[in-house]
Short mmCIF file of C-alpha atoms and ligand atoms in Angstrom, two decimals:
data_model
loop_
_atom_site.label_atom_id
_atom_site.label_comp_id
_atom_site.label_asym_id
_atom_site.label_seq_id
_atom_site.Cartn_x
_atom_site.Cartn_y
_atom_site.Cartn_z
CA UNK H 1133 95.50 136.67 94.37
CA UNK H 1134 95.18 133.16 92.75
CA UNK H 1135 98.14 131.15 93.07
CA UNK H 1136 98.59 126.92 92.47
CA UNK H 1137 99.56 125.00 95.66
CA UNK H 1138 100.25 121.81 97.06
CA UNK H 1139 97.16 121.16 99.90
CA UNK H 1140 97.25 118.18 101.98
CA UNK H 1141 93.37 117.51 103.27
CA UNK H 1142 94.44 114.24 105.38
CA UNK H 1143 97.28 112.49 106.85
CA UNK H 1144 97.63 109.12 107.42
CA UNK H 1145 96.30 108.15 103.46
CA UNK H 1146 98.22 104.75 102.73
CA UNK H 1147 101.31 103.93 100.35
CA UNK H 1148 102.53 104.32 97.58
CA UNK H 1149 101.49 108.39 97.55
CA UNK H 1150 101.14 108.41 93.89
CA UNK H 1151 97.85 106.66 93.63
CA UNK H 1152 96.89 107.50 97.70
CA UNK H 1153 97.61 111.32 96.36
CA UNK H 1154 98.33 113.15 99.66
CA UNK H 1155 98.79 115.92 98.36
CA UNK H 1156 95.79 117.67 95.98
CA UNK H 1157 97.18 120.41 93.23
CA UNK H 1158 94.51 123.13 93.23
CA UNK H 1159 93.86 127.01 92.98
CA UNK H 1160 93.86 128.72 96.15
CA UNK H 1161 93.55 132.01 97.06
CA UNK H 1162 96.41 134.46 98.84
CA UNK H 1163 95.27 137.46 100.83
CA UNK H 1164 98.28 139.69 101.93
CA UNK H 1165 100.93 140.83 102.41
CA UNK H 1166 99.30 142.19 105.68
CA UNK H 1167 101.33 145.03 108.33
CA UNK H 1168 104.65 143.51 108.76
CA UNK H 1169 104.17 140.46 106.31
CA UNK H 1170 106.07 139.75 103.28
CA UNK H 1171 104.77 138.57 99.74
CA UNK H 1172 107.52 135.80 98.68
CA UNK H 1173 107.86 134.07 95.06
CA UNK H 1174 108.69 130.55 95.63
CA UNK H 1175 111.15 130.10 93.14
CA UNK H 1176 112.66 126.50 94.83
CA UNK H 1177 111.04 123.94 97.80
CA UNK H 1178 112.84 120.91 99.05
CA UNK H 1179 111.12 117.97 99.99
CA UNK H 1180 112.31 116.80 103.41
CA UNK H 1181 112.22 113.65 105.17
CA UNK H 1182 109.92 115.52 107.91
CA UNK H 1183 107.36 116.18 104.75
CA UNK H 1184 106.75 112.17 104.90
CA UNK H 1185 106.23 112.34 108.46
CA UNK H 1186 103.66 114.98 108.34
CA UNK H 1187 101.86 112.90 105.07
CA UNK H 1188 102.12 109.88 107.13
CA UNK H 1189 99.99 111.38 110.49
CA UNK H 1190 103.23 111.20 112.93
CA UNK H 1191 102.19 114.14 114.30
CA UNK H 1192 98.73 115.78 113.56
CA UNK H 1193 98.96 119.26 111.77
CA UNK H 1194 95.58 121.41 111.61
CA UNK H 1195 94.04 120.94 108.24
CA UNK H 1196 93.71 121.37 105.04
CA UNK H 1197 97.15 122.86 105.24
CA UNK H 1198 99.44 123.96 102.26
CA UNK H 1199 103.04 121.91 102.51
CA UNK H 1200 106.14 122.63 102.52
CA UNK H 1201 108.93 124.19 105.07
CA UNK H 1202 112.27 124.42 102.83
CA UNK H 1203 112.02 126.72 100.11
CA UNK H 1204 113.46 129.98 98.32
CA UNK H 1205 112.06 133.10 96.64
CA UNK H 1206 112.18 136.33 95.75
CA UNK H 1207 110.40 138.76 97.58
CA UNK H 1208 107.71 140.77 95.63
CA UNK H 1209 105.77 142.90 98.14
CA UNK H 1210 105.98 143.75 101.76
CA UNK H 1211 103.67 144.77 103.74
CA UNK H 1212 103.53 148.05 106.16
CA UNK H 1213 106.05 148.64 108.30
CA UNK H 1214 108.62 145.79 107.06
CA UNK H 1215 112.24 147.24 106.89
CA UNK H 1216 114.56 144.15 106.99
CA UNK H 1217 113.83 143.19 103.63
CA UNK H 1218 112.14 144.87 100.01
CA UNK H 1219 110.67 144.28 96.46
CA UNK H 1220 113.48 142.10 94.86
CA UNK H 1221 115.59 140.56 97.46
CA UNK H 1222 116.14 136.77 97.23
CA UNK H 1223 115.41 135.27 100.52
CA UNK H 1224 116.17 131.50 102.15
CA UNK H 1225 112.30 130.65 103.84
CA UNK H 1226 112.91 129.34 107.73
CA UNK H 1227 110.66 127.58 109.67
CA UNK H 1228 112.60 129.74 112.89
CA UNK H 1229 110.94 132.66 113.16
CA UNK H 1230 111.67 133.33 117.14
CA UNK H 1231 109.40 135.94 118.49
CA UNK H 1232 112.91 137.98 119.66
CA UNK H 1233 111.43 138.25 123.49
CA UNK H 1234 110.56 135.13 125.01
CA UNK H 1235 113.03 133.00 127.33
CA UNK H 1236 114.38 130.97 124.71
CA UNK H 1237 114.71 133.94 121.70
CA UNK H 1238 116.63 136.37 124.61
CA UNK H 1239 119.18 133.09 125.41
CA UNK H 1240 119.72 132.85 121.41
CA UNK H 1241 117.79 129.81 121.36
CA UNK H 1242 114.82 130.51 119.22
CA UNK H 1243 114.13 127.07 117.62
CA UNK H 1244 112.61 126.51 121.64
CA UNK H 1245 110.31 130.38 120.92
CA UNK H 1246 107.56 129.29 123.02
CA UNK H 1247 105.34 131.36 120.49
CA UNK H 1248 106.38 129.75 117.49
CA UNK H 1249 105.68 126.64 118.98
CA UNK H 1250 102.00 127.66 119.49
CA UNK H 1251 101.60 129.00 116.33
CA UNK H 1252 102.86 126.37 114.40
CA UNK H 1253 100.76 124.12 115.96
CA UNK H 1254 97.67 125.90 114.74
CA UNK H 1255 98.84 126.73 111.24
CA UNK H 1256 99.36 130.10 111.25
CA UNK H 1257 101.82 132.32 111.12
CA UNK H 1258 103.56 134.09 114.40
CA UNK H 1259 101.21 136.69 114.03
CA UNK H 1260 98.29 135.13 114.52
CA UNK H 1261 97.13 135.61 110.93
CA UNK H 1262 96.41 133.36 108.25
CA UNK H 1263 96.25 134.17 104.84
CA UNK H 1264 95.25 130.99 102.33
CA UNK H 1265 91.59 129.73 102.12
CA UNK H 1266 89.90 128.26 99.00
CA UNK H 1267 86.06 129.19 98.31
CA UNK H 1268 86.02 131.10 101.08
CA UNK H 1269 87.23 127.81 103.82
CA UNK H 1270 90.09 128.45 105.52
CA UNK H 1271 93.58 126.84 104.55
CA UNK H 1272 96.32 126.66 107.14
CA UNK H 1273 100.52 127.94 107.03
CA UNK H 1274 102.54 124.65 107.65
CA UNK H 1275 105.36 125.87 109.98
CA UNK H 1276 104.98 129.66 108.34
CA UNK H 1277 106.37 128.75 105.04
CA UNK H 1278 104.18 126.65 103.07
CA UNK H 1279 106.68 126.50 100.27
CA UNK H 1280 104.75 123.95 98.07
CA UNK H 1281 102.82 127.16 96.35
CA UNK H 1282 104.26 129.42 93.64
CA UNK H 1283 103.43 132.52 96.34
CA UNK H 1284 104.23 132.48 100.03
CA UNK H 1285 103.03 134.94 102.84
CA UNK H 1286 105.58 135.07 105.60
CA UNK H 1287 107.40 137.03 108.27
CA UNK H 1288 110.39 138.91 107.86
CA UNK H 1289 112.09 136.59 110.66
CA UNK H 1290 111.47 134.04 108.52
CA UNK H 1291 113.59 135.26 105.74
CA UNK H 1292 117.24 135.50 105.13
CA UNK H 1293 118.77 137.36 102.48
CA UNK H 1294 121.02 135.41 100.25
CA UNK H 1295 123.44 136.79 97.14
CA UNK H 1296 121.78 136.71 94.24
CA UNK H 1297 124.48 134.59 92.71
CA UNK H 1298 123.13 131.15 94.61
CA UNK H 1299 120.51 129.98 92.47
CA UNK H 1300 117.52 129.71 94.11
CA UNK H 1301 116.57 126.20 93.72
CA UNK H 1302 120.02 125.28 95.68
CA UNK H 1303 119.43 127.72 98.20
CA UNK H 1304 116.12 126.41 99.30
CA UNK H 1305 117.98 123.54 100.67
CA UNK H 1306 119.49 125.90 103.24
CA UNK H 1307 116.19 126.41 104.79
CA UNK H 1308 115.74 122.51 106.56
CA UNK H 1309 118.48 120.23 105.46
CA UNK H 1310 121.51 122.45 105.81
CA UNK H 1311 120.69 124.39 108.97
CA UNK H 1312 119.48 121.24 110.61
CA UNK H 1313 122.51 119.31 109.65
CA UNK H 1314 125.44 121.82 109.94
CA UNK H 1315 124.06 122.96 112.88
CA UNK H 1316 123.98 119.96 114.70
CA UNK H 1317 127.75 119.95 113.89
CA UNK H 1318 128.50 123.25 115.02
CA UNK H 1319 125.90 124.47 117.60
CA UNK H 1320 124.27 121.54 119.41
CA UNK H 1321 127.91 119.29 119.37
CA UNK H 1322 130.63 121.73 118.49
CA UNK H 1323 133.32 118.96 117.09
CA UNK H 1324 137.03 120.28 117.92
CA UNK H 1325 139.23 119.26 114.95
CA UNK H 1326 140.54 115.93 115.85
CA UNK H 1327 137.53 114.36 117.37
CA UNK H 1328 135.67 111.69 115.88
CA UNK H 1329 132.16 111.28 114.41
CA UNK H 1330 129.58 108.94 112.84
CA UNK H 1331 126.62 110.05 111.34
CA UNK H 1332 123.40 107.56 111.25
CA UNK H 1333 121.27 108.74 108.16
CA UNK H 1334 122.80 110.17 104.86
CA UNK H 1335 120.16 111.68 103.51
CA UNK H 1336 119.69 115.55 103.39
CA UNK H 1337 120.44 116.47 106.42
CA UNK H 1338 122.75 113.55 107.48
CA UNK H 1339 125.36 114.95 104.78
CA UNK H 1340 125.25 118.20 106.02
CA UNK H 1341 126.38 117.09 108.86
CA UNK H 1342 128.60 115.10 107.08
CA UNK H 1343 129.82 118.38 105.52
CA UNK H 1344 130.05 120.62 108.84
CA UNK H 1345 131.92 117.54 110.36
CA UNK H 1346 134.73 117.82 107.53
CA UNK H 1347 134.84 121.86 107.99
CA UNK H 1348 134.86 121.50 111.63
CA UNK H 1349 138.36 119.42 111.16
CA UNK H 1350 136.79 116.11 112.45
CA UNK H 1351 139.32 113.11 111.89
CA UNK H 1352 137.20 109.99 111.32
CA UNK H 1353 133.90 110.97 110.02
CA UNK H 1354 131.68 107.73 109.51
CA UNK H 1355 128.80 107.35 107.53
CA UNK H 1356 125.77 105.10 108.78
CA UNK H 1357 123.08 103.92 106.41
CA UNK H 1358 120.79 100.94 105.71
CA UNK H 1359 120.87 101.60 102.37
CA UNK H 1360 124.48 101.69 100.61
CA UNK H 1361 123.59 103.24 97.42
CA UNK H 1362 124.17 106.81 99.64
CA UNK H 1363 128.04 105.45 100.44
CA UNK H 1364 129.62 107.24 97.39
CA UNK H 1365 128.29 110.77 97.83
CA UNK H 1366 128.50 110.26 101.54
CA UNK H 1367 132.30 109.70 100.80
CA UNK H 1368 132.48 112.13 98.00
CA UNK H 1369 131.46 115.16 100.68
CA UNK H 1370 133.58 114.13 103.71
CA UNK H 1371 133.04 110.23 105.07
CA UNK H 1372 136.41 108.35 105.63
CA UNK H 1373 134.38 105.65 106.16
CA UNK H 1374 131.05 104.20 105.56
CA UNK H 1375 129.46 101.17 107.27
CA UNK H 1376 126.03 99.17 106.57
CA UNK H 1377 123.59 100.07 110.06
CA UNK H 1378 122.88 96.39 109.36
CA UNK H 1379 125.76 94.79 109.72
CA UNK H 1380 125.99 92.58 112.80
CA UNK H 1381 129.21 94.14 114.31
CA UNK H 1382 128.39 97.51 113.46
CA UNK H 1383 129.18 98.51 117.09
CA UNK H 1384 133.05 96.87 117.00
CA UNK H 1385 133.46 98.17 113.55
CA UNK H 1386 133.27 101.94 114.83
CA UNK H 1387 135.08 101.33 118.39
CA UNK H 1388 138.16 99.49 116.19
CA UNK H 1389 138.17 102.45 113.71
CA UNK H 1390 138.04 105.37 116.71
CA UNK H 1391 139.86 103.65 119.47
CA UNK H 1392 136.90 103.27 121.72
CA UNK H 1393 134.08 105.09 120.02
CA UNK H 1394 133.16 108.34 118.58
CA UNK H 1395 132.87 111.54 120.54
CA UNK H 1396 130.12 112.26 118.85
CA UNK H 1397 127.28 110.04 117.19
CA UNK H 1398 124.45 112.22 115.23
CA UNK H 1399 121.25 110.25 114.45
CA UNK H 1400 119.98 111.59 111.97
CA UNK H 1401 117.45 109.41 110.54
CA UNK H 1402 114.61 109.57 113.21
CA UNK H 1403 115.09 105.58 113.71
CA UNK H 1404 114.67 104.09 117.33
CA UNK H 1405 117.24 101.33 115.83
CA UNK H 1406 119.80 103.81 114.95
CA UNK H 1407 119.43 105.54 118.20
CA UNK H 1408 120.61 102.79 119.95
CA UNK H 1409 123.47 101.90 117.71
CA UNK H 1410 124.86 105.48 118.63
CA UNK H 1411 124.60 105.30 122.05
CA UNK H 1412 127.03 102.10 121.77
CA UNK H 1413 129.08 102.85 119.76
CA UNK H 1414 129.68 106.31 121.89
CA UNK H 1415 133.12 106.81 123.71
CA UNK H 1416 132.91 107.12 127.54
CA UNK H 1417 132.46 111.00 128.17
CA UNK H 1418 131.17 111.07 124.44
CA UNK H 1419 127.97 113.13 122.89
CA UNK H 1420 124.91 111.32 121.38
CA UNK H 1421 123.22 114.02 119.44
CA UNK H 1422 119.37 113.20 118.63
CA UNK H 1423 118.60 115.36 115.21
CA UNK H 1424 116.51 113.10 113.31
CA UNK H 1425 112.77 113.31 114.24
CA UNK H 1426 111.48 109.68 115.46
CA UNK H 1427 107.92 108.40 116.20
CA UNK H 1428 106.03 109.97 118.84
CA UNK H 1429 106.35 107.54 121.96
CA UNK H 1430 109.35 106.15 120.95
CA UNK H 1431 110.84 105.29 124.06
CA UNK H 1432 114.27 104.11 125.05
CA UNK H 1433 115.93 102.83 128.58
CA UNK H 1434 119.27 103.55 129.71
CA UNK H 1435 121.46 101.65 133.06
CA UNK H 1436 121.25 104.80 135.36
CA UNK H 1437 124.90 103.49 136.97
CA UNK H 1438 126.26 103.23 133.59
CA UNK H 1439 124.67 107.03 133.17
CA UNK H 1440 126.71 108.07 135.82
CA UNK H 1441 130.08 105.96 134.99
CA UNK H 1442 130.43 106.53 131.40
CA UNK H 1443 129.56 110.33 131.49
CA UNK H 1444 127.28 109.81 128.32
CA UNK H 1445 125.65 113.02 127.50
CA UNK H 1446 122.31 112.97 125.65
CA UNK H 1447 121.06 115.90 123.65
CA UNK H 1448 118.82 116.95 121.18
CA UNK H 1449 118.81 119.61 118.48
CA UNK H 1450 115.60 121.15 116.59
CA UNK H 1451 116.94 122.77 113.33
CA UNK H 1452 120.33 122.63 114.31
CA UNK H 1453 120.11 124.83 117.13
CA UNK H 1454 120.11 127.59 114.44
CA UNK H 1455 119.90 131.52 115.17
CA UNK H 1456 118.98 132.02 111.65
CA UNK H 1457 120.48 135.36 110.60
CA UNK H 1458 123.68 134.55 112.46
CA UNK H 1459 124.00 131.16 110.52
CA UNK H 1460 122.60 130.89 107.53
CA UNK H 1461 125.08 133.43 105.82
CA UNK H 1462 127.73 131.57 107.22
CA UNK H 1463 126.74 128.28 105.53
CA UNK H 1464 126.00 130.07 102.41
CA UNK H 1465 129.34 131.43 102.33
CA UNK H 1466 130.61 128.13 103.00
CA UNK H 1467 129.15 126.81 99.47
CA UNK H 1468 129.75 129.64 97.98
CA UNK H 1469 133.23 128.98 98.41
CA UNK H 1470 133.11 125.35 97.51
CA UNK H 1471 133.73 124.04 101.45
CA UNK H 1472 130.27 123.03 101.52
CA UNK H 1473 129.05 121.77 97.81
CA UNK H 1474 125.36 121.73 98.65
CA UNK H 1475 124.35 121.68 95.45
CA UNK H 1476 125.43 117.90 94.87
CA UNK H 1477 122.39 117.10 97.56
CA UNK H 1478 119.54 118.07 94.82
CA UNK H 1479 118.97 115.03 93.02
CA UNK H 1480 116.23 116.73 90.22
CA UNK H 1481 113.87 119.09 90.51
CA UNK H 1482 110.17 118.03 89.93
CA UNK H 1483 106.74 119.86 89.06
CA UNK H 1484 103.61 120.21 91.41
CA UNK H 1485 101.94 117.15 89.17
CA UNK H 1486 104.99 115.07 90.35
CA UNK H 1487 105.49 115.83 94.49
CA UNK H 1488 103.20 112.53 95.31
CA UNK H 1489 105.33 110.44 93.03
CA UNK H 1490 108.53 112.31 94.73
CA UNK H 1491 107.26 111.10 97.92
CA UNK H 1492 107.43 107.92 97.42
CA UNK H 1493 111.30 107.77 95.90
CA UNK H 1494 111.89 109.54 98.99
CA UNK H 1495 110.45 106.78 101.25
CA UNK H 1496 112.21 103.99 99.35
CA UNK H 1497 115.46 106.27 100.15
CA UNK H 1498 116.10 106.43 95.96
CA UNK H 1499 116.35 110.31 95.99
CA UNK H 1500 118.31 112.79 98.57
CA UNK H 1501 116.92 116.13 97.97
CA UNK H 1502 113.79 116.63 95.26
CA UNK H 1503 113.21 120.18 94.38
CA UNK H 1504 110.03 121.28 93.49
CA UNK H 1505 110.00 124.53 91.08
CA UNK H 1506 106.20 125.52 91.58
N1 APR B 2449 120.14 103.45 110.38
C1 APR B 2449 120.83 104.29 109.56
N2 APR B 2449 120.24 104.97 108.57
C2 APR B 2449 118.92 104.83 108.40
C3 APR B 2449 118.14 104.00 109.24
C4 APR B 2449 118.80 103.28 110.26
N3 APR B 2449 118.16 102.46 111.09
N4 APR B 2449 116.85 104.09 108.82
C5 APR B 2449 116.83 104.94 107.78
N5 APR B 2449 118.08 105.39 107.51
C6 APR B 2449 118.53 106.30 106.47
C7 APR B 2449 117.78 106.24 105.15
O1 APR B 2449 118.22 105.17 104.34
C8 APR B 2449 118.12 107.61 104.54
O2 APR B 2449 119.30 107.57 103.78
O3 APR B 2449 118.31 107.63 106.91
C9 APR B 2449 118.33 108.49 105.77
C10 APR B 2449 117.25 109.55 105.94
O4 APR B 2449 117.38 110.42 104.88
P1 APR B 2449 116.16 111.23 104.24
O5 APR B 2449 114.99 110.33 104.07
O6 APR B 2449 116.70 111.97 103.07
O7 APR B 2449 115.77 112.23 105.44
P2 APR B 2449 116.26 113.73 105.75
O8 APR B 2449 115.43 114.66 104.96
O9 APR B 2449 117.74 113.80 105.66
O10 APR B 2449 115.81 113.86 107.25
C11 APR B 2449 116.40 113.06 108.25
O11 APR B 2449 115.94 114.62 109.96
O12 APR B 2449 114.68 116.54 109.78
C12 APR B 2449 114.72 115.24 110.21
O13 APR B 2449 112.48 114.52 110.23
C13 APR B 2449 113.68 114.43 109.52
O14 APR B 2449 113.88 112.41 110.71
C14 APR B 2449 114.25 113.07 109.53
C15 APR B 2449 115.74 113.28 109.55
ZN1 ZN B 2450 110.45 133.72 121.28
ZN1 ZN B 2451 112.96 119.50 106.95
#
């Protein structure tokens, strides 16, 4: 079938995106859905921080590629053999599709699937299939969702059902933002109520986190940002406090306010800056949890003595350490009843003509979550 999508033919093209045009609207063609592949409407696809990251080069993707890895749909054909989902079912898009039998899938941990990891790389889908070209030249799957497209073919591990009551456009946002930031919250750190957090980055994730922080029963939850237009909605969904990342005694600030430090500092905007804010502003014994994705070869040094005599533990978390189908309904039920009000995250929806544009209100941090309706 012909469909419209967003194709990105080179990273790396300078600023501002609107006139640099990273993205190219054209006609592509769809082949599928294939045995055990799924034909998905894309009725909703956010566009994440990580979507500027993969415009600007920071890591290279195999090309042309359709974009997009947060999005929402209904399902309109599946292929042979497919049984955990049918014609008509609205369905979250996931970029954690574990394979269900590696190491990593068998220990729950399928955001590490080594052959996801392999797949991704090459843009195509787990399955070793790929399914967009354009005059007959091949087209690659970004992360096996390619989102930015009014059709999607994808893997039924890639979907989750949601209620048809959560409009679509709202529940793409569960696909990136809201796994990655609730689920740095509640897998990767697991806050006890009481404990204290700061969160560096309010953008689309960073709230979530925000927002899993508050459910989780944290007591001081504070909000890090360079840029303090995000303070109010930061506040609004569960910040007690909310501090400049600029400010020169950022690092006192936090250690007055949490008698010593946080247990837990999230970064959660991918800067090396930030990084090493949290790790001072840590408690002895606390958790520095590294969700934000940085520059490749970032670097950072810490005293091994003080390693060893503050107990500082250091961890990462891909997608919020999600197991898809055990947490995704869980969140949605969360907004659904009003503990998690994802919805205030989507600040418009745009068009395919204006995701370049959107790009660029994302860099200068003016936007939180643009959804494009393809
Ligand atoms: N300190 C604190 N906040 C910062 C800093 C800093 N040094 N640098 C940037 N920020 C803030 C921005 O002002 C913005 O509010 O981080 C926020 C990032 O938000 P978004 O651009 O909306 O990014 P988001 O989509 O939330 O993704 C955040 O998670 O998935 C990863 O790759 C993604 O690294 C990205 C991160
Ligand atoms: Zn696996
Ligand atoms: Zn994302």
């Amino acid at each position: 079938m012909k469909m419209t999508a967003a194709v990105m033919y080179e990273q790396g093209l300078p600023t501002p995106y609107a006139e640099s045009g990273p993205f190219r609207i054209e006609e592509v063609d769809l082949e599928g859905p294939g045995e055990g592949e799924v034909l998905v409407e894309v009725r909703g696809a956010g566009l994440c921080h990580s979507d500027l990251s993969q415009v600007a080069g920071i890591r290279k993707r195999t090309l042309p590629v359709v974009g997009g890895h947060e999005g929402a749909g209904i399902v309109r054909e599946v292929g042979k053999g497919v049984t955990q989902v049918k014609e008509g079912d609205h369905v979250v898009m996931t970029v954690v599709a574990g394979c269900g039998c590696c190491r990593p899938c068998i220990e729950s941990r399928p955001v590490l699937c080594n052959g996801i990891t392999a797949s991704r790389a090459q843009g195509l889908l787990a399955n070793g299939m790929r399914r967009i070209s354009r005059n007959g030249e091949p087209i690659y799957h970004y992360s096996g969702v390619s989102s930015f497209a009014q059709y999607a073919i994808t893997l039924p591990g890639s979907l989750i059902k949601v209620d048809p009551a959560v409009p679509l456009d709202v529940a793409a946002m569960f696909g990136c933002a809201v796994v990655t930031g609730a689920g740095s919250v509640f897998n990767a750190a697991q806050v006890r109520p009481g404990q204290n957090v700061a969160v560096f980055g309010l953008g689309g994730v960073g709230l979530n986190a925000v927002m899993a922080a508050r459910i989780s029963g944290a007591s001081e939850i504070i909000g890090i940002d360079i840029n303090e237009s995000k303070f109010s909605l930061a506040r609004e969904l569960g910040c007690t406090h909310t501090l400049s990342a600029t400010s020169a005694d950022l690092v006192t600030q936090v250690k007055d306010l949490t008698n010593g430090g946080v247990d837990f500092a999230f970064e959660v905007s991918g800067s090396k800056a930030a990084m090493q804010s949290a790790v001072a502003l840590t408690r002895k014994g606390g958790q520095v949890v590294c969700v934000g994705l940085g520059a490749f070869g970032d670097m950072y040094q810490y005293d091994h003595a003080s390693l060893v005599a503050d107990e500082k533990v250091f961890r990462g978390s891909f997608m919020g350490s999600c197991v898809p189908e055990r947490d995704l309904p869980r969140y949605l039920k969360f907004f659904q009843d009003g503990k998690m009000p994802v919805d205030k995250l989507k600040s418009g929806t745009m068009c395919f003509d204006q995701l370049n544009h959107n790009l660029d209100l994302l860099d200068r941090g003016e936007v939180v979550r643009q959804v494009l309706l393809p």
